[in-house]
Amino acid sequence: MSSSALDNEPQQTTPPPNHPAPGLSKMGLAAWIALLVLLGAELMDMIDQSVVLTALPAIQESTGAGPAAVQWLTTGYSLPIAVGLITGGRLGDLYGRRKILLIGTVVFTTASLLCGLAAGPGVLIGARGLQGVGVAIMIPQILATLHVTFKGQHRSKVFGLYGAVMSLANVLGPVMGGLLTEADLFGQSWRPIFLVNVPVGLAVLLLGRRFIPESTVQKADRPDLTGMLLSALAIVLIVFPLTEGHLHHWPLWCFAVLAAGLLALGVFLCHQQRKQGNAPLVTLSLFRSRQFSGGMAAQLMHGLLCGLFFMTWTLYLQRGLGMSPFHAALAFVLLSLGELAGATIVAKSGGRFARRLPQAGALIAAASMAAYGLQAAEGQADLTLPAMTAPVVLIGFGLGMVGGPLADLSLARVPHENAGAASGLFNTAIHLGIALGTALTALVFFATTGGSLGAGLHRGAFITVLWWVGGLLVLMWALMFCLPKHTDDPAD
């Protein structure tokens, strides 16, 4: 990827004297340590989105959590993330991205300790919500710091590694959750899935304070508190009914709350339009760039297909094919290996292929989804883990080629002073997509199974899901035409 657009910009960040300036020209030891700390924090954040899934039965048994409480163990984590990402990005711009990252790490690590010590479902749900708050503070600082610290081919390679970490986390979470719960370390059952975050969080704090360069926006204005409240209200009102609707068979109040959320979103956009030029929460001028707006839409589709695919795939493997949790975890490992291979190719490309690489990945994943659907329809109960290896690995390979380049190309020409806000928006897109994918799961998958444990019903419903996911991948491929075809394309 060409770095000329960024290299010629006036420097918009203010590094402290004891740290290297953003835009490191060489990947020295300090830069590598900073990169590892940032990617380690990202991995920790992403794993905890899914680590709880395979441990839910053990949690329910030991805490006495009912069905609604089990639902909120996942919803209570994702909702604060969707609500707080935009605000978290802006706080990093205003007060220093390293400082806000470390504050978020303290919140997340403390919450993880509370999760591991929780005796009842109420405390556990509250601690999961606090974890989500910590993630909402941390994640935007990671992307923004990568964006302003590394340049040229180094930055393209760094974003390739970022994509690899995202791909690894997507599948490592369920695998870790199952293995740690089954291992029953020190007789603690599911608790180590949260307690393992404590030493990792402490390492991020100690090393991050020493090696991550600080960056802030010069002459930053006070945060837009009204915008923060309106954006939080809009996202809560939109995400809540999408999360709860299928549990209550989509009553009228769900649609009323959703409509209120859309109205709040409209009020928020009007408020932001009036605030342009006066420290708005969202810089609407970012969306004038086809590169950024198209990348945001593609990221939304990415989250939607992930929310739809991974939950239904887990149910298909265990209920449709009768696999044990261990064998289902092996299927996730196969997909993870494919994702790592795809992300490795992206990292080695150095950004030379621009949008063509993630577009190729989307098409590979779509074709593999179709092949997997045909195989499931024909093989039925005879479909074994070795038999599905090829399509599963190729699905992962295609997805692994998308994440890093999509983030890199979407944010490449965002001004440094808006890097945190743009990163918050970009991450909000995937979390809102996951919420929408969860709602779509109720319509596409559970509406067919009707809550039945029948293997045939789950196979048929999952095949339908695969066609939906394949269609979303094709749509994402089309949206990526908004990204530059060549690394030296001029900005829009």
Coordinates of C-alpha atoms in Angstrom, one line a residue:
M1 CA 0.0 0.0 0.0
S2 CA 1.3 3.5 -0.8
S3 CA 2.2 5.6 2.2
S4 CA 2.5 8.9 0.4
A5 CA -0.9 10.3 1.5
L6 CA 0.0 9.7 5.1
D7 CA 3.7 10.6 5.0
N8 CA 2.9 14.0 3.5
E9 CA 0.3 14.9 6.2
P10 CA 1.3 17.4 8.9
Q11 CA 1.8 15.5 12.2
Q12 CA -1.3 15.5 14.2
T13 CA -0.1 13.6 17.2
T14 CA 1.9 14.6 20.3
P15 CA 4.3 11.9 21.5
P16 CA 5.9 12.3 24.9
P17 CA 9.6 12.8 25.0
N18 CA 10.5 9.3 26.3
H19 CA 8.7 7.5 23.5
P20 CA 9.4 7.2 19.8
A21 CA 7.3 9.3 17.5
P22 CA 4.3 7.7 15.7
G23 CA 5.3 6.5 12.2
L24 CA 8.2 4.3 13.2
S25 CA 10.4 3.9 10.1
K26 CA 12.0 0.7 11.3
M27 CA 10.6 -2.3 13.2
G28 CA 13.0 -2.3 16.1
L29 CA 12.7 -4.3 19.3
A30 CA 10.6 -1.6 21.0
A31 CA 8.2 -1.5 18.1
W32 CA 7.9 -5.2 18.0
I33 CA 7.1 -5.3 21.7
A34 CA 4.6 -2.6 21.4
L35 CA 3.0 -4.5 18.5
L36 CA 2.8 -7.7 20.5
V37 CA 1.3 -5.9 23.4
L38 CA -1.4 -4.3 21.2
L39 CA -2.2 -7.6 19.4
G40 CA -2.2 -9.4 22.8
A41 CA -4.8 -7.0 24.1
E42 CA -6.9 -7.4 20.9
L43 CA -6.7 -11.2 21.2
M44 CA -7.8 -11.1 24.8
D45 CA -10.8 -8.8 24.0
M46 CA -11.9 -10.9 21.0
I47 CA -11.6 -14.3 22.7
D48 CA -13.9 -13.3 25.5
Q49 CA -16.7 -12.7 23.1
S50 CA -17.0 -16.4 22.4
V51 CA -15.1 -18.2 25.2
V52 CA -18.3 -18.4 27.2
L53 CA -20.3 -20.3 24.6
T54 CA -18.9 -23.8 25.1
A55 CA -18.9 -23.3 28.9
L56 CA -22.5 -22.3 29.2
P57 CA -23.9 -25.7 30.4
A58 CA -21.3 -25.9 33.2
I59 CA -22.0 -22.3 34.2
Q60 CA -25.7 -22.9 34.3
E61 CA -25.3 -26.1 36.4
S62 CA -22.9 -24.5 39.0
T63 CA -24.7 -21.1 39.4
G64 CA -28.3 -22.2 38.9
A65 CA -28.7 -19.7 36.0
G66 CA -32.0 -19.9 34.2
P67 CA -32.4 -19.5 30.4
A68 CA -32.8 -15.7 30.5
A69 CA -29.6 -15.4 32.6
V70 CA -27.7 -17.6 30.2
Q71 CA -28.8 -15.4 27.3
W72 CA -27.6 -12.3 29.2
L73 CA -24.1 -13.8 29.8
T74 CA -23.5 -13.2 26.1
T75 CA -25.8 -10.2 25.5
G76 CA -24.5 -8.4 28.6
Y77 CA -21.0 -8.5 27.1
S78 CA -21.8 -7.4 23.6
L79 CA -24.2 -4.6 24.3
P80 CA -21.8 -2.3 26.2
I81 CA -19.3 -2.8 23.4
A82 CA -21.7 -1.7 20.7
V83 CA -22.8 1.2 22.9
G84 CA -19.3 2.4 23.9
L85 CA -17.0 1.9 21.0
I86 CA -17.6 5.3 19.3
T87 CA -17.2 7.1 22.6
G88 CA -14.1 5.1 23.5
G89 CA -12.5 6.1 20.2
R90 CA -13.2 9.8 20.8
L91 CA -11.8 9.6 24.4
G92 CA -8.5 8.2 23.1
D93 CA -8.3 11.1 20.6
L94 CA -8.9 13.6 23.4
Y95 CA -6.9 12.3 26.3
G96 CA -4.3 10.0 24.8
R97 CA -4.7 6.6 23.2
R98 CA -2.2 4.8 25.4
K99 CA -3.7 6.2 28.6
I100 CA -7.2 5.2 27.7
L101 CA -6.0 1.8 26.5
L102 CA -4.5 1.2 29.9
I103 CA -7.6 2.4 31.7
G104 CA -9.7 0.0 29.7
T105 CA -7.3 -2.8 30.5
V106 CA -7.7 -2.2 34.2
V107 CA -11.5 -2.3 33.9
F108 CA -11.4 -5.5 31.8
T109 CA -8.9 -7.3 34.0
T110 CA -10.8 -6.4 37.2
A111 CA -14.0 -7.6 35.6
S112 CA -12.4 -10.8 34.5
L113 CA -11.4 -11.5 38.1
L114 CA -14.9 -10.8 39.3
C115 CA -16.3 -13.2 36.7
G116 CA -14.0 -15.9 37.9
L117 CA -15.0 -15.4 41.5
A118 CA -18.7 -15.0 40.9
A119 CA -20.9 -17.3 43.0
G120 CA -24.3 -16.5 41.3
P121 CA -25.6 -15.5 37.9
G122 CA -26.4 -11.9 38.9
V123 CA -22.8 -11.1 39.8
L124 CA -21.5 -12.9 36.8
I125 CA -23.8 -11.0 34.4
G126 CA -22.8 -7.7 36.0
A127 CA -19.1 -8.6 35.7
R128 CA -19.6 -9.6 32.0
G129 CA -21.2 -6.2 31.4
L130 CA -18.2 -4.5 33.0
Q131 CA -15.9 -6.6 30.8
G132 CA -17.8 -5.2 27.8
V133 CA -17.2 -1.7 29.1
G134 CA -13.5 -2.4 29.3
V135 CA -13.5 -3.7 25.7
A136 CA -15.3 -0.7 24.4
I137 CA -12.6 1.5 25.9
M138 CA -9.7 -0.7 24.7
I139 CA -10.5 -1.7 21.1
P140 CA -10.6 1.7 19.4
Q141 CA -7.2 2.6 20.9
I142 CA -5.6 -0.6 19.5
L143 CA -6.7 0.2 15.9
A144 CA -6.0 3.9 16.2
T145 CA -2.5 3.3 17.7
L146 CA -1.6 0.9 14.9
H147 CA -2.9 3.4 12.4
V148 CA -0.8 6.4 13.6
T149 CA 2.3 4.4 14.7
F150 CA 3.2 2.3 11.7
K151 CA 3.5 3.5 8.1
G152 CA 4.1 2.2 4.6
Q153 CA 4.7 -1.5 4.1
H154 CA 5.2 -2.0 7.8
R155 CA 1.6 -0.8 8.4
S156 CA 0.2 -3.1 5.8
K157 CA 2.1 -6.1 7.4
V158 CA 0.9 -5.0 10.8
F159 CA -2.7 -4.9 9.7
G160 CA -2.2 -8.3 8.2
L161 CA -1.1 -9.6 11.6
Y162 CA -4.1 -7.8 13.1
G163 CA -6.4 -9.7 10.7
A164 CA -4.6 -13.0 11.8
V165 CA -5.3 -12.2 15.4
M166 CA -9.0 -11.5 14.7
S167 CA -9.2 -14.8 12.8
L168 CA -7.5 -16.7 15.5
A169 CA -9.7 -15.2 18.2
N170 CA -12.9 -16.1 16.4
V171 CA -12.3 -19.8 16.8
L172 CA -9.9 -19.9 19.7
G173 CA -12.6 -18.7 22.1
P174 CA -14.9 -21.7 21.8
V175 CA -12.0 -24.1 21.8
M176 CA -10.5 -22.6 25.0
G177 CA -13.9 -22.5 26.6
G178 CA -14.5 -26.2 26.0
L179 CA -11.0 -27.4 26.8
L180 CA -10.5 -25.3 30.0
T181 CA -13.9 -26.3 31.3
E182 CA -13.4 -30.0 30.6
A183 CA -9.9 -29.9 32.2
D184 CA -11.5 -28.7 35.5
L185 CA -8.2 -27.1 36.6
F186 CA -7.9 -27.1 40.4
G187 CA -11.6 -28.2 40.5
Q188 CA -12.7 -24.8 39.3
S189 CA -14.7 -26.0 36.3
W190 CA -15.5 -23.0 34.0
R191 CA -13.8 -20.2 36.1
P192 CA -10.3 -20.4 34.5
I193 CA -11.8 -19.2 31.2
F194 CA -12.0 -15.8 32.9
L195 CA -9.2 -16.0 35.4
V196 CA -6.6 -16.5 32.6
N197 CA -7.2 -12.9 31.6
V198 CA -5.7 -11.6 34.8
P199 CA -2.0 -12.4 34.1
V200 CA -2.5 -11.3 30.5
G201 CA -4.0 -8.1 31.5
L202 CA -1.2 -7.3 34.0
A203 CA 1.3 -8.0 31.2
V204 CA -0.5 -5.6 28.9
L205 CA -0.4 -2.9 31.7
L206 CA 3.3 -3.3 32.5
L207 CA 4.6 -3.6 29.0
G208 CA 2.1 -1.2 27.4
R209 CA 3.1 1.6 29.8
R210 CA 6.7 1.2 28.8
F211 CA 6.6 0.5 25.1
I212 CA 3.4 1.8 23.5
P213 CA 3.9 5.4 22.2
E214 CA 1.4 7.9 23.3
S215 CA -0.6 9.8 20.7
T216 CA -3.3 12.5 21.1
V217 CA -4.9 15.1 18.9
Q218 CA -3.5 18.6 19.3
K219 CA -5.9 21.2 20.6
A220 CA -8.6 18.7 21.4
D221 CA -12.0 19.9 22.4
R222 CA -14.2 18.7 25.2
P223 CA -16.2 15.5 24.4
D224 CA -19.7 15.8 23.0
L225 CA -21.7 14.5 26.0
T226 CA -25.1 14.9 24.3
G227 CA -23.9 13.0 21.3
M228 CA -22.5 10.2 23.6
L229 CA -25.9 9.9 25.3
L230 CA -27.9 9.9 22.1
S231 CA -25.7 7.4 20.4
A232 CA -25.8 5.1 23.4
L233 CA -29.6 5.4 23.6
A234 CA -30.0 4.7 19.9
I235 CA -27.7 1.6 19.9
V236 CA -29.3 0.2 23.1
L237 CA -32.8 0.6 21.7
I238 CA -31.8 -1.1 18.4
V239 CA -29.7 -3.9 19.8
F240 CA -31.9 -4.8 22.8
P241 CA -35.0 -5.9 20.8
L242 CA -32.9 -7.7 18.2
T243 CA -31.3 -9.7 21.0
E244 CA -34.4 -10.4 23.0
G245 CA -37.0 -10.6 20.3
H246 CA -36.7 -14.3 19.5
L247 CA -36.9 -15.2 23.2
H248 CA -40.4 -13.6 23.4
H249 CA -41.6 -14.6 19.9
W250 CA -41.3 -11.1 18.6
P251 CA -44.1 -9.2 20.5
L252 CA -45.3 -5.8 19.4
W253 CA -43.1 -4.0 22.0
C254 CA -39.9 -5.3 20.2
F255 CA -40.9 -3.4 17.0
A256 CA -41.9 -0.3 19.0
V257 CA -38.5 -0.2 20.8
L258 CA -36.8 -0.8 17.5
A259 CA -38.7 2.1 15.9
A260 CA -37.8 4.3 18.9
G261 CA -34.1 3.3 18.4
L262 CA -34.3 4.4 14.7
L263 CA -35.9 7.7 15.8
A264 CA -33.1 8.2 18.4
L265 CA -30.6 7.5 15.6
G266 CA -32.2 10.2 13.4
V267 CA -32.0 12.7 16.3
F268 CA -28.4 11.8 16.9
L269 CA -27.5 12.3 13.2
C270 CA -29.3 15.7 13.2
H271 CA -27.4 16.7 16.4
Q272 CA -24.1 15.6 14.8
Q273 CA -24.8 17.6 11.7
R274 CA -25.3 20.7 13.9
K275 CA -22.1 20.0 15.8
Q276 CA -19.8 19.7 12.7
G277 CA -16.9 21.9 13.2
N278 CA -17.6 22.0 17.0
A279 CA -16.1 18.8 18.4
P280 CA -18.8 16.3 17.2
L281 CA -18.8 12.7 18.5
V282 CA -18.9 11.4 14.9
T283 CA -17.2 13.3 12.1
L284 CA -19.8 12.9 9.3
S285 CA -17.4 14.1 6.7
L286 CA -15.7 10.7 7.0
F287 CA -18.6 9.2 5.1
R288 CA -18.0 11.5 2.1
S289 CA -15.2 9.2 1.3
R290 CA -16.4 6.2 -0.7
Q291 CA -13.5 4.3 0.6
F292 CA -14.5 4.7 4.3
S293 CA -18.3 4.4 3.8
G294 CA -18.0 1.3 1.5
G295 CA -15.6 -0.3 4.0
M296 CA -18.0 0.4 6.8
A297 CA -20.9 -1.3 5.0
A298 CA -18.6 -4.3 4.1
Q299 CA -17.6 -4.5 7.8
L300 CA -21.3 -4.5 8.8
M301 CA -21.9 -7.4 6.4
H302 CA -18.8 -9.2 7.9
G303 CA -20.3 -9.0 11.4
L304 CA -23.7 -10.1 10.2
L305 CA -22.5 -13.2 8.5
C306 CA -20.3 -14.1 11.6
G307 CA -23.2 -13.7 13.9
L308 CA -25.3 -15.9 11.7
F309 CA -22.8 -18.6 10.9
F310 CA -20.8 -19.4 14.0
M311 CA -23.8 -19.9 16.4
T312 CA -25.7 -22.1 13.9
W313 CA -22.6 -24.1 12.9
T314 CA -22.0 -25.0 16.6
L315 CA -25.6 -26.3 16.9
Y316 CA -25.3 -28.2 13.6
L317 CA -22.1 -29.9 14.6
Q318 CA -23.4 -31.0 18.0
R319 CA -27.1 -31.6 17.4
G320 CA -27.2 -32.2 13.6
L321 CA -24.2 -34.4 13.4
G322 CA -24.1 -35.6 17.0
M323 CA -20.5 -34.5 17.6
S324 CA -19.1 -34.2 21.1
P325 CA -17.9 -30.8 22.3
F326 CA -14.3 -31.9 21.8
H327 CA -14.9 -32.9 18.2
A328 CA -16.8 -29.7 17.5
A329 CA -13.8 -27.9 18.9
L330 CA -11.6 -29.7 16.4
A331 CA -13.8 -28.4 13.6
F332 CA -13.2 -24.9 14.9
V333 CA -9.4 -25.6 14.8
L334 CA -9.7 -26.6 11.1
L335 CA -11.4 -23.4 10.3
S336 CA -8.8 -21.5 12.4
L337 CA -5.9 -23.1 10.5
G338 CA -7.5 -21.9 7.2
E339 CA -8.0 -18.4 8.6
L340 CA -4.4 -18.2 9.7
A341 CA -3.2 -19.3 6.3
G342 CA -5.3 -16.7 4.6
A343 CA -4.2 -14.0 7.0
T344 CA -0.5 -15.0 6.5
I345 CA -0.8 -14.5 2.8
V346 CA -2.2 -11.1 3.4
A347 CA 0.6 -10.2 5.8
K348 CA 3.2 -11.3 3.3
S349 CA 1.6 -9.4 0.4
G350 CA 2.6 -6.0 2.0
G351 CA -0.6 -4.4 0.7
R352 CA 0.4 -4.8 -3.0
F353 CA -3.0 -6.1 -4.1
A354 CA -5.3 -3.6 -2.4
R355 CA -8.9 -4.6 -2.6
R356 CA -8.3 -7.6 -4.9
L357 CA -7.0 -9.8 -2.0
P358 CA -10.0 -9.4 0.3
Q359 CA -12.4 -9.6 -2.6
A360 CA -10.8 -12.9 -3.6
G361 CA -11.2 -14.1 0.0
A362 CA -14.9 -13.3 0.0
L363 CA -15.5 -15.2 -3.2
I364 CA -13.4 -18.2 -1.9
A365 CA -15.5 -18.3 1.3
A366 CA -18.8 -18.0 -0.6
A367 CA -17.9 -20.8 -3.0
S368 CA -16.8 -23.0 0.0
M369 CA -20.0 -22.2 1.8
A370 CA -21.9 -23.5 -1.2
A371 CA -19.8 -26.6 -1.5
Y372 CA -20.3 -27.3 2.3
G373 CA -24.0 -26.9 1.9
L374 CA -24.1 -29.4 -1.0
Q375 CA -22.0 -31.8 1.0
A376 CA -24.2 -31.5 4.0
A377 CA -27.3 -32.1 1.9
E378 CA -25.9 -35.2 0.3
G379 CA -23.8 -36.7 3.1
Q380 CA -26.4 -36.1 5.9
A381 CA -25.6 -38.3 8.9
D382 CA -22.5 -39.8 7.2
L383 CA -20.7 -36.4 7.1
T384 CA -17.6 -36.8 9.3
L385 CA -15.0 -34.4 10.5
P386 CA -12.4 -35.6 7.9
A387 CA -14.9 -35.4 5.1
M388 CA -15.7 -31.8 5.8
T389 CA -12.1 -30.7 6.2
A390 CA -11.7 -29.3 2.7
P391 CA -14.7 -26.9 2.7
V392 CA -14.2 -25.9 6.3
V393 CA -10.5 -25.0 5.8
L394 CA -11.3 -23.1 2.6
I395 CA -14.1 -21.1 4.4
G396 CA -11.5 -20.1 7.0
F397 CA -8.9 -19.4 4.3
G398 CA -11.3 -17.0 2.6
L399 CA -12.4 -15.2 5.8
G400 CA -8.8 -14.9 6.8
M401 CA -8.0 -12.8 3.7
V402 CA -10.7 -10.3 4.5
G403 CA -10.4 -8.9 8.1
G404 CA -7.0 -7.2 8.0
P405 CA -7.1 -5.6 4.5
L406 CA -10.7 -4.4 5.0
A407 CA -9.6 -2.5 8.1
D408 CA -6.4 -1.2 6.5
L409 CA -8.0 0.0 3.3
S410 CA -11.1 1.5 5.0
L411 CA -9.0 3.6 7.4
A412 CA -6.0 4.2 5.3
R413 CA -6.7 7.9 4.4
V414 CA -8.5 8.8 7.6
P415 CA -6.8 11.9 9.1
H416 CA -4.8 11.2 12.2
E417 CA -6.9 13.5 14.3
N418 CA -10.0 11.4 13.4
A419 CA -8.3 8.0 13.7
G420 CA -9.9 7.1 17.1
A421 CA -13.4 8.1 16.1
A422 CA -13.1 6.3 12.7
S423 CA -11.8 3.1 14.5
G424 CA -14.7 3.3 16.9
L425 CA -17.2 3.5 14.1
F426 CA -15.5 0.7 12.2
N427 CA -15.6 -1.7 15.2
T428 CA -19.2 -0.6 16.0
A429 CA -20.2 -1.8 12.5
I430 CA -19.1 -5.4 13.1
H431 CA -20.7 -5.6 16.6
L432 CA -24.0 -4.2 15.2
G433 CA -23.6 -6.7 12.4
I434 CA -23.3 -9.5 14.9
A435 CA -26.4 -8.3 16.7
L436 CA -28.3 -8.3 13.4
G437 CA -26.9 -11.8 12.6
T438 CA -28.2 -13.1 15.9
A439 CA -31.7 -11.7 15.1
L440 CA -31.5 -13.2 11.6
T441 CA -30.6 -16.6 13.2
A442 CA -34.0 -16.6 14.9
L443 CA -35.7 -16.2 11.6
V444 CA -33.6 -18.4 9.4
F445 CA -32.5 -21.2 11.7
F446 CA -34.7 -21.4 14.9
A447 CA -37.9 -20.8 12.9
T448 CA -37.2 -24.0 11.0
T449 CA -36.1 -26.2 14.0
G450 CA -38.9 -24.9 16.2
G451 CA -36.7 -25.6 19.2
S452 CA -36.5 -29.3 18.3
L453 CA -33.4 -31.4 19.0
G454 CA -34.0 -33.4 15.8
A455 CA -30.8 -33.9 13.8
G456 CA -32.6 -33.7 10.4
L457 CA -34.2 -30.4 11.3
H458 CA -30.9 -28.9 12.3
R459 CA -29.2 -30.1 9.1
G460 CA -31.9 -28.6 6.9
A461 CA -31.9 -25.3 8.8
F462 CA -28.1 -25.1 8.7
I463 CA -28.1 -25.7 4.9
T464 CA -30.5 -22.7 4.6
V465 CA -28.1 -20.6 6.7
L466 CA -25.2 -21.5 4.5
W467 CA -27.0 -20.1 1.4
W468 CA -27.8 -16.9 3.4
V469 CA -24.2 -16.5 4.5
G470 CA -22.9 -17.1 0.9
G471 CA -25.2 -14.3 -0.3
L472 CA -23.9 -12.0 2.4
L473 CA -20.3 -12.8 1.3
V474 CA -21.2 -11.9 -2.3
L475 CA -22.7 -8.6 -1.1
M476 CA -19.6 -7.9 0.9
W477 CA -17.5 -8.6 -2.2
A478 CA -19.6 -6.1 -4.2
L479 CA -19.2 -3.4 -1.4
M480 CA -15.4 -3.8 -1.5
F481 CA -15.4 -2.2 -5.0
C482 CA -15.5 1.0 -3.1
L483 CA -12.0 0.3 -1.8
P484 CA -9.0 1.3 -4.0
K485 CA -8.0 -1.1 -6.8
H486 CA -4.4 -0.2 -6.6
T487 CA -2.3 0.8 -3.6
D488 CA -1.4 4.1 -5.2
D489 CA -5.0 5.2 -6.0
P490 CA -5.7 8.8 -5.0
A491 CA -8.0 9.5 -2.1
D492 CA -11.7 10.0 -3.0

